[in-house]
Short mmCIF file of C-alpha atoms in Angstrom, two decimals:
data_model
loop_
_atom_site.label_atom_id
_atom_site.label_comp_id
_atom_site.label_asym_id
_atom_site.label_seq_id
_atom_site.Cartn_x
_atom_site.Cartn_y
_atom_site.Cartn_z
CA MET A 1 141.61 56.65 73.43
CA MET A 2 142.36 59.80 75.44
CA GLU A 3 145.97 58.65 75.79
CA ASP A 4 146.27 58.31 72.02
CA ALA A 5 144.84 61.82 71.51
CA PHE A 6 147.21 63.19 74.14
CA LEU A 7 150.38 61.68 72.69
CA HIS A 8 149.72 61.45 68.96
CA TRP A 9 149.83 64.03 66.21
CA PRO A 10 146.73 65.26 64.45
CA SER A 11 146.43 63.43 61.15
CA ARG A 12 148.11 64.83 58.05
CA GLU A 13 144.67 65.25 56.51
CA ALA A 14 143.71 67.44 59.47
CA LEU A 15 146.89 69.51 59.22
CA GLY A 16 146.65 69.98 55.46
CA ARG A 17 144.43 72.26 53.41
CA GLU A 18 142.62 69.61 51.42
CA GLY A 19 138.92 69.58 52.13
CA VAL A 20 138.84 73.16 53.46
CA PRO A 21 135.97 75.03 51.75
CA ARG A 22 136.94 77.95 49.55
CA PRO A 23 135.05 80.55 51.65
CA ARG A 24 136.89 79.35 54.74
CA ARG A 25 140.27 79.59 52.99
CA LEU A 26 139.45 83.13 51.87
CA LEU A 27 138.42 84.00 55.42
CA ALA A 28 141.71 82.62 56.78
CA TRP A 29 143.71 84.74 54.33
CA ALA A 30 141.63 87.78 55.23
CA VAL A 31 142.43 87.23 58.92
CA ARG A 32 146.15 86.89 58.14
CA LEU A 33 146.15 90.09 56.12
CA LEU A 34 144.25 91.85 58.89
CA VAL A 35 146.77 90.72 61.50
CA ALA A 36 149.67 91.79 59.28
CA GLY A 37 148.05 95.17 58.78
CA VAL A 38 147.55 95.64 62.51
CA LEU A 39 151.19 94.75 63.18
CA ILE A 40 152.53 97.17 60.58
CA TRP A 41 150.18 99.94 61.69
CA SER A 42 151.21 99.50 65.31
CA ALA A 43 154.87 99.63 64.32
CA LEU A 44 154.41 102.86 62.37
CA HIS A 45 152.09 104.70 64.76
CA ASP A 46 153.41 103.75 68.19
CA ASN A 47 154.70 106.99 69.70
CA ARG A 48 157.33 105.10 71.67
CA VAL A 49 158.84 103.50 68.54
CA ARG A 50 160.60 105.71 66.02
CA GLY A 51 163.12 105.57 63.19
CA TRP A 52 165.23 102.49 62.78
CA THR A 53 163.38 100.68 65.52
CA ALA A 54 160.14 100.83 63.53
CA ALA A 55 161.89 99.68 60.34
CA ALA A 56 163.56 96.84 62.23
CA GLY A 57 160.19 95.92 63.70
CA ILE A 58 158.61 95.65 60.24
CA GLY A 59 161.51 93.46 59.14
CA GLY A 60 161.01 91.35 62.25
CA PHE A 61 157.35 90.89 61.35
CA LEU A 62 158.38 89.53 57.94
CA VAL A 63 160.77 87.11 59.65
CA VAL A 64 157.95 86.02 61.95
CA GLY A 65 155.78 85.38 58.90
CA LEU A 66 158.46 83.17 57.33
CA LEU A 67 159.02 81.29 60.58
CA ALA A 68 155.27 80.76 60.99
CA TRP A 69 155.08 79.33 57.45
CA ALA A 70 158.02 77.02 58.27
CA PHE A 71 156.24 75.90 61.46
CA PHE A 72 153.13 74.95 59.52
CA ARG A 73 155.22 72.95 57.03
CA LEU A 74 157.15 71.17 59.79
CA THR A 75 153.97 70.18 61.63
CA LEU A 76 152.50 68.90 58.38
CA GLY A 77 155.50 66.57 58.18
CA HIS A 78 155.08 65.55 61.87
CA ARG A 79 158.59 66.76 62.76
CA LEU A 80 158.25 67.25 66.51
CA TRP A 81 161.59 68.64 67.70
CA ALA A 82 162.01 71.02 64.78
CA SER A 83 158.43 72.27 65.26
CA LEU A 84 158.93 72.78 68.99
CA SER A 85 162.23 74.59 68.46
CA LEU A 86 160.71 76.92 65.90
CA LEU A 87 157.70 77.62 68.11
CA LEU A 88 159.91 78.46 71.10
CA LEU A 89 161.96 80.75 68.83
CA LEU A 90 158.78 82.59 67.86
CA LEU A 91 157.83 82.94 71.53
CA GLY A 92 161.30 84.36 72.19
CA LEU A 93 160.82 86.90 69.40
CA GLY A 94 157.60 87.92 71.13
CA ILE A 95 159.60 88.69 74.26
CA VAL A 96 162.03 90.77 72.16
CA PHE A 97 159.13 92.67 70.57
CA HIS A 98 157.70 93.42 73.99
CA ALA A 99 161.10 94.60 75.29
CA VAL A 100 161.53 97.13 72.46
CA GLY A 101 158.01 98.47 72.80
CA PHE A 102 155.99 96.42 70.28
CA GLU A 103 153.44 95.33 72.87
CA THR A 104 150.51 94.61 70.55
CA PRO A 105 152.59 92.50 68.11
CA ALA A 106 154.12 90.65 71.05
CA THR A 107 150.68 89.84 72.47
CA ILE A 108 149.41 88.62 69.07
CA LEU A 109 152.54 86.50 68.61
CA TRP A 110 152.30 84.87 72.06
CA CYS A 111 148.61 84.08 71.75
CA GLY A 112 148.97 82.90 68.14
CA CYS A 113 151.82 80.53 69.04
CA ALA A 114 149.86 79.11 71.98
CA ILE A 115 146.73 78.51 69.89
CA ALA A 116 148.78 77.03 67.00
CA ALA A 117 150.51 74.66 69.42
CA LEU A 118 147.18 73.35 70.73
CA GLU A 119 145.85 73.00 67.19
CA ARG A 120 148.80 71.39 65.41
CA LEU A 121 151.05 69.58 67.95
CA PRO A 122 150.51 66.49 70.08
CA LEU A 123 148.79 67.73 73.22
CA ALA A 124 151.61 66.48 75.43
CA ALA A 125 154.13 68.52 73.42
CA ALA A 126 151.79 71.53 73.09
CA LEU A 127 151.55 72.13 76.84
CA LEU A 128 154.98 73.80 77.13
CA PRO A 129 154.71 76.37 74.28
CA ALA A 130 151.02 76.99 75.01
CA GLY A 131 151.80 77.57 78.68
CA VAL A 132 154.68 79.94 77.85
CA GLY A 133 152.55 81.90 75.38
CA PHE A 134 149.52 82.26 77.63
CA ALA A 135 151.67 83.02 80.69
CA SER A 136 153.52 85.74 78.78
CA PHE A 137 150.22 87.25 77.71
CA ALA A 138 148.81 87.12 81.25
CA VAL A 139 151.91 88.73 82.79
CA SER A 140 152.06 91.54 80.26
CA SER A 141 148.32 92.18 80.30
CA GLN A 142 147.15 95.43 81.88
CA ASP A 143 143.82 93.90 82.84
CA GLY A 144 143.01 92.28 86.15
CA TRP A 145 143.90 88.70 86.84
CA VAL A 146 140.28 87.54 86.50
CA THR A 147 140.04 89.03 83.00
CA ALA A 148 143.45 87.63 82.05
CA VAL A 149 142.53 84.14 83.25
CA ALA A 150 139.17 84.24 81.47
CA THR A 151 140.77 85.47 78.24
CA THR A 152 143.50 82.85 78.46
CA GLY A 153 140.96 80.07 79.08
CA GLY A 154 138.86 81.22 76.15
CA MET A 155 141.85 81.21 73.80
CA ALA A 156 142.87 77.75 75.03
CA LEU A 157 139.37 76.46 74.31
CA ALA A 158 139.51 78.15 70.90
CA GLY A 159 142.78 76.37 70.07
CA TYR A 160 141.39 73.00 71.16
CA ALA A 161 138.18 73.61 69.22
CA LEU A 162 140.23 74.33 66.09
CA ARG A 163 142.07 71.06 66.70
CA LEU A 164 138.81 69.10 66.99
CA ASP A 165 137.44 70.77 63.86
CA ALA A 166 140.59 69.92 61.91
CA GLU A 167 140.45 66.31 63.13
CA ALA A 168 136.82 66.03 62.04
CA ARG A 169 137.76 67.38 58.62
CA GLY A 170 140.69 64.95 58.43
CA SER A 171 138.42 62.03 59.33
CA ALA A 172 135.99 63.12 56.61
CA GLN A 173 138.85 63.25 54.11
CA ARG A 174 140.01 59.75 55.07
CA LEU A 175 136.49 58.40 54.80
CA LEU A 176 136.11 60.05 51.41
CA ALA A 177 139.41 58.55 50.23
CA HIS A 178 138.34 55.10 51.46
CA GLU A 179 134.98 55.49 49.73
CA ARG A 180 136.68 56.44 46.47
CA ALA A 181 139.04 53.48 46.77
CA ALA A 182 136.07 51.20 47.47
CA ARG A 183 134.25 52.53 44.42
CA VAL A 184 137.30 51.96 42.25
CA ALA A 185 137.66 48.42 43.61
CA GLU A 186 133.94 47.82 43.07
CA ALA A 187 134.17 49.06 39.49
CA GLU A 188 137.19 46.85 38.84
CA SER A 189 135.39 43.88 40.38
CA ALA A 190 132.30 44.56 38.28
CA ALA A 191 134.42 44.82 35.13
CA LEU A 192 136.16 41.54 35.98
CA ALA A 193 132.82 39.86 36.65
CA GLU A 194 131.48 41.15 33.34
CA ARG A 195 134.56 39.88 31.48
CA THR A 196 134.13 36.51 33.18
CA ARG A 197 130.48 36.45 32.20
CA ILE A 198 131.29 37.28 28.58
CA ALA A 199 134.01 34.63 28.48
CA ARG A 200 131.62 32.04 29.95
CA GLU A 201 128.90 32.87 27.43
CA ILE A 202 131.22 32.68 24.44
CA HIS A 203 132.82 29.49 25.78
CA ASP A 204 129.44 27.81 26.25
CA VAL A 205 128.28 28.80 22.77
CA LEU A 206 131.46 27.60 21.09
CA ALA A 207 131.66 24.42 23.17
CA HIS A 208 128.09 23.50 22.27
CA SER A 209 128.44 24.39 18.59
CA LEU A 210 131.87 22.87 18.01
CA SER A 211 131.01 19.71 19.93
CA ALA A 212 127.98 19.14 17.71
CA GLN A 213 130.03 19.83 14.59
CA LEU A 214 132.70 17.42 15.75
CA VAL A 215 130.13 14.62 16.06
CA HIS A 216 129.07 15.00 12.43
CA LEU A 217 132.55 15.57 11.03
CA GLU A 218 134.01 12.59 12.87
CA ALA A 219 131.10 10.47 11.70
CA ALA A 220 131.80 11.63 8.14
CA ARG A 221 135.45 10.64 8.57
CA LEU A 222 134.48 7.14 9.72
CA MET A 223 132.11 6.78 6.79
CA ILE A 224 134.87 7.76 4.41
CA GLU A 225 137.17 5.16 5.95
CA ARG A 226 134.43 2.54 5.60
CA ALA A 227 133.76 3.61 2.01
CA ALA A 228 130.16 4.47 2.88
CA ASP A 229 127.68 5.87 0.46
CA ARG A 230 128.49 9.34 -0.82
CA ALA A 231 125.04 10.63 -0.01
CA GLN A 232 125.43 9.60 3.64
CA ILE A 233 128.80 11.31 3.87
CA LEU A 234 127.38 14.44 2.27
CA GLU A 235 124.51 14.39 4.74
CA ARG A 236 126.97 14.48 7.64
CA VAL A 237 128.98 17.32 6.08
CA VAL A 238 125.82 19.32 5.44
CA ALA A 239 124.73 18.71 9.04
CA ALA A 240 128.13 19.98 10.28
CA ARG A 241 127.73 23.06 8.13
CA GLY A 242 124.30 23.61 9.61
CA MET A 243 125.79 23.31 13.08
CA ALA A 244 128.37 25.94 12.20
CA ARG A 245 125.63 28.26 10.94
CA ASP A 246 123.62 27.64 14.10
CA GLY A 247 126.73 28.32 16.17
CA LEU A 248 127.15 31.71 14.54
CA GLU A 249 123.50 32.49 15.22
CA GLU A 250 123.87 31.42 18.84
CA THR A 251 126.94 33.64 19.16
CA ARG A 252 124.90 36.58 17.90
CA GLN A 253 122.18 35.71 20.39
CA ALA A 254 124.72 35.51 23.21
CA LEU A 255 126.09 38.93 22.31
CA SER A 256 122.56 40.31 22.14
CA ALA A 257 121.89 38.81 25.57
CA LEU A 258 124.97 40.50 26.95
CA ARG A 259 123.53 43.77 25.69
CA GLY A 260 120.24 42.97 27.44
CA GLU A 261 118.38 42.04 24.21
CA LEU A 262 117.12 38.61 25.30
CA THR A 263 114.26 36.89 23.51
CA PRO A 264 111.57 35.42 25.82
CA LEU A 265 112.75 32.19 27.42
CA GLU A 266 109.71 30.09 26.35
CA GLU A 267 110.07 31.32 22.77
CA PHE A 268 113.75 30.37 22.75
CA LEU A 269 113.09 26.87 24.12
CA THR A 270 110.26 26.30 21.65
CA GLY A 271 112.52 27.23 18.75
CA LEU A 272 115.28 25.03 20.15
CA VAL A 273 113.15 21.88 20.39
CA ARG A 274 111.56 22.62 17.02
CA ALA A 275 115.00 22.54 15.43
CA THR A 276 115.86 19.39 17.35
CA GLY A 277 112.63 17.49 16.68
CA GLY A 278 111.06 14.82 18.85
CA ALA A 279 110.79 17.04 21.94
CA GLU A 280 107.88 18.38 23.95
CA VAL A 281 107.87 21.60 25.97
CA THR A 282 105.69 22.02 29.06
CA VAL A 283 105.52 25.26 31.06
CA VAL A 284 103.98 25.31 34.54
CA GLY A 285 103.44 28.27 36.85
CA GLU A 286 103.12 32.00 36.38
CA ARG A 287 105.62 33.21 33.83
CA ARG A 288 107.81 36.12 34.91
CA PRO A 289 111.04 37.75 33.73
CA LEU A 290 114.35 36.37 34.97
CA SER A 291 117.75 37.96 35.41
CA ALA A 292 120.01 37.80 32.37
CA GLU A 293 122.35 35.34 34.15
CA ALA A 294 119.54 32.96 35.16
CA SER A 295 117.94 33.11 31.73
CA GLN A 296 121.25 32.37 30.02
CA ALA A 297 121.88 29.45 32.37
CA VAL A 298 118.53 27.88 31.43
CA ARG A 299 119.22 28.36 27.72
CA ARG A 300 122.71 26.88 27.86
CA VAL A 301 121.64 23.86 29.92
CA ALA A 302 118.82 23.16 27.47
CA GLN A 303 121.22 23.36 24.52
CA GLU A 304 123.81 21.15 26.21
CA ALA A 305 121.23 18.57 27.26
CA LEU A 306 119.71 18.33 23.77
CA THR A 307 123.17 18.04 22.23
CA ASN A 308 123.92 15.15 24.60
CA VAL A 309 120.66 13.47 23.59
CA ARG A 310 121.69 13.64 19.92
CA LYS A 311 125.09 12.19 20.82
CA HIS A 312 124.13 9.50 23.31
CA ALA A 313 120.44 8.68 22.74
CA ARG A 314 119.75 8.95 19.04
CA GLY A 315 116.02 8.72 18.28
CA ALA A 316 114.97 9.22 21.92
CA LYS A 317 111.86 11.15 22.85
CA VAL A 318 112.63 14.24 24.91
CA GLN A 319 110.42 15.99 27.45
CA LEU A 320 111.36 19.52 28.45
CA HIS A 321 109.56 20.74 31.58
CA LEU A 322 109.82 24.35 32.78
CA ASP A 323 108.37 24.99 36.25
CA TYR A 324 108.01 28.53 37.66
CA ARG A 325 107.85 28.39 41.45
CA SER A 326 107.70 31.10 44.10
CA ASP A 327 111.44 31.31 44.69
CA GLN A 328 113.05 29.35 41.90
CA LEU A 329 112.78 28.11 38.35
CA ILE A 330 113.19 24.40 37.63
CA LEU A 331 114.14 23.08 34.19
CA ARG A 332 113.90 19.31 33.77
CA ILE A 333 114.95 17.59 30.55
CA ARG A 334 114.19 13.86 30.33
CA ASP A 335 114.89 11.52 27.43
CA SER A 336 113.50 8.03 26.85
CA GLY A 337 116.86 6.52 25.98
CA GLY A 338 118.17 5.40 22.62
CA SER A 339 121.16 4.14 20.72
CA PRO A 340 124.36 6.21 20.81
CA ALA A 341 125.59 8.01 17.73
CA GLU A 342 128.68 6.86 15.89
CA LEU A 343 130.86 9.02 18.14
CA ALA A 344 129.04 9.28 21.43
CA GLY A 345 132.32 10.00 23.17
CA ALA A 346 133.25 12.93 20.93
CA GLY A 347 133.91 16.25 22.64
CA GLY A 348 135.69 17.25 25.80
CA GLY A 349 133.05 16.02 28.22
CA TYR A 350 133.03 19.29 30.17
CA GLY A 351 129.59 20.54 29.12
CA LEU A 352 127.55 19.50 32.15
CA LEU A 353 130.42 20.35 34.47
CA GLY A 354 130.45 23.90 33.10
CA MET A 355 126.67 24.10 33.45
CA ARG A 356 126.87 22.94 37.06
CA GLU A 357 129.45 25.63 37.82
CA ARG A 358 127.25 28.25 36.17
CA ALA A 359 124.26 27.16 38.26
CA GLU A 360 126.25 27.21 41.51
CA LEU A 361 127.49 30.72 40.77
CA LEU A 362 123.85 31.80 40.64
CA GLY A 363 123.05 30.06 43.93
CA GLY A 364 121.30 27.16 42.20
CA SER A 365 122.12 23.56 41.38
CA LEU A 366 122.27 21.11 38.50
CA GLU A 367 121.75 17.36 38.74
CA ALA A 368 122.25 14.91 35.89
CA GLY A 369 121.94 11.14 35.88
CA PRO A 370 120.07 8.10 34.54
CA ASP A 371 116.51 7.23 35.52
CA GLU A 372 114.34 4.20 34.78
CA GLU A 373 114.32 4.70 31.01
CA GLY A 374 116.84 7.26 29.93
CA PHE A 375 118.66 10.30 31.30
CA VAL A 376 117.43 13.32 33.32
CA VAL A 377 118.99 16.75 33.68
CA THR A 378 117.48 19.01 36.37
CA LEU A 379 118.47 22.67 36.74
CA LYS A 380 117.31 24.87 39.64
CA VAL A 381 118.05 28.60 39.66
CA PRO A 382 116.72 31.42 41.86
CA ALA A 383 113.86 33.30 40.24
#
């Protein structure tokens, strides 16, 4: 880990400005303006610098500003050799400033380059320019060697602390970006799941309704081919029309359920068996609200099972048993067996398969098969 920190660049998030608070940005600009003001003041008021030398010094300060801006841009792009070359050029300009009498600007330039190198370059590459800058400052300093060493050490620690602070800010920016990406992915996943849920609900409603209609319409077709009584044919057509009307009502109920406007489950099942006839509803356990998905699964399985009874066991007695348990809800639909309708094989045959898939998506199960007398469908869903 230390080797990576020693050889690698600070992250681009750490080197950039994104995530820097506005007060801190304003403070940074205030420090820059203060440094620029000190440099210009020193150039104009140094008794040893006069005339063209002072004007040239001010021009040199502007060049230093442009080169410093270029250094920051190059480090942001992780361009090592160009950044090092530019930093060494700035250190050389500091030597020139010192030679012509601009001692304060030279000191600021040396120390600034050394601190910037520690903050923005790989540590292995920052050692050379930082060493040159701090050594130049120490040699030119009028203070004792103890003071010079202490000052140099403090500035080195300041540069490294700025580096650590920038890295922490860069890590926070990366984490924030990852969190935003995760939220976007979560929203997309939720939207996809909702679309899948809507598609499943509409499919189940249409499959149930159209399958029941197909039974009656196909029976009517066979009656017409057999030249059956007109009243019997009309009865089948009227029944198909009723199925279509019921299908529309079920579609409205499904859309209401998707909006969270579900009718109580026991009330729905009671109305369902009342329309079917010949069925008994038994509820056991303490009634409690279910999730929309679990409630819809129970409703669709009950509809599919009763449709299958009409198709395959005409005239059978049906028992519908709803059992609330501590951790699950069990729906058991049992018929006593009967004669098949004219077209017991009508429909795609995917109803129970779709119900089983719906139950498994909820973490439950669905079992369907014959028993001693008729047929039993058992649904278990978490409650």
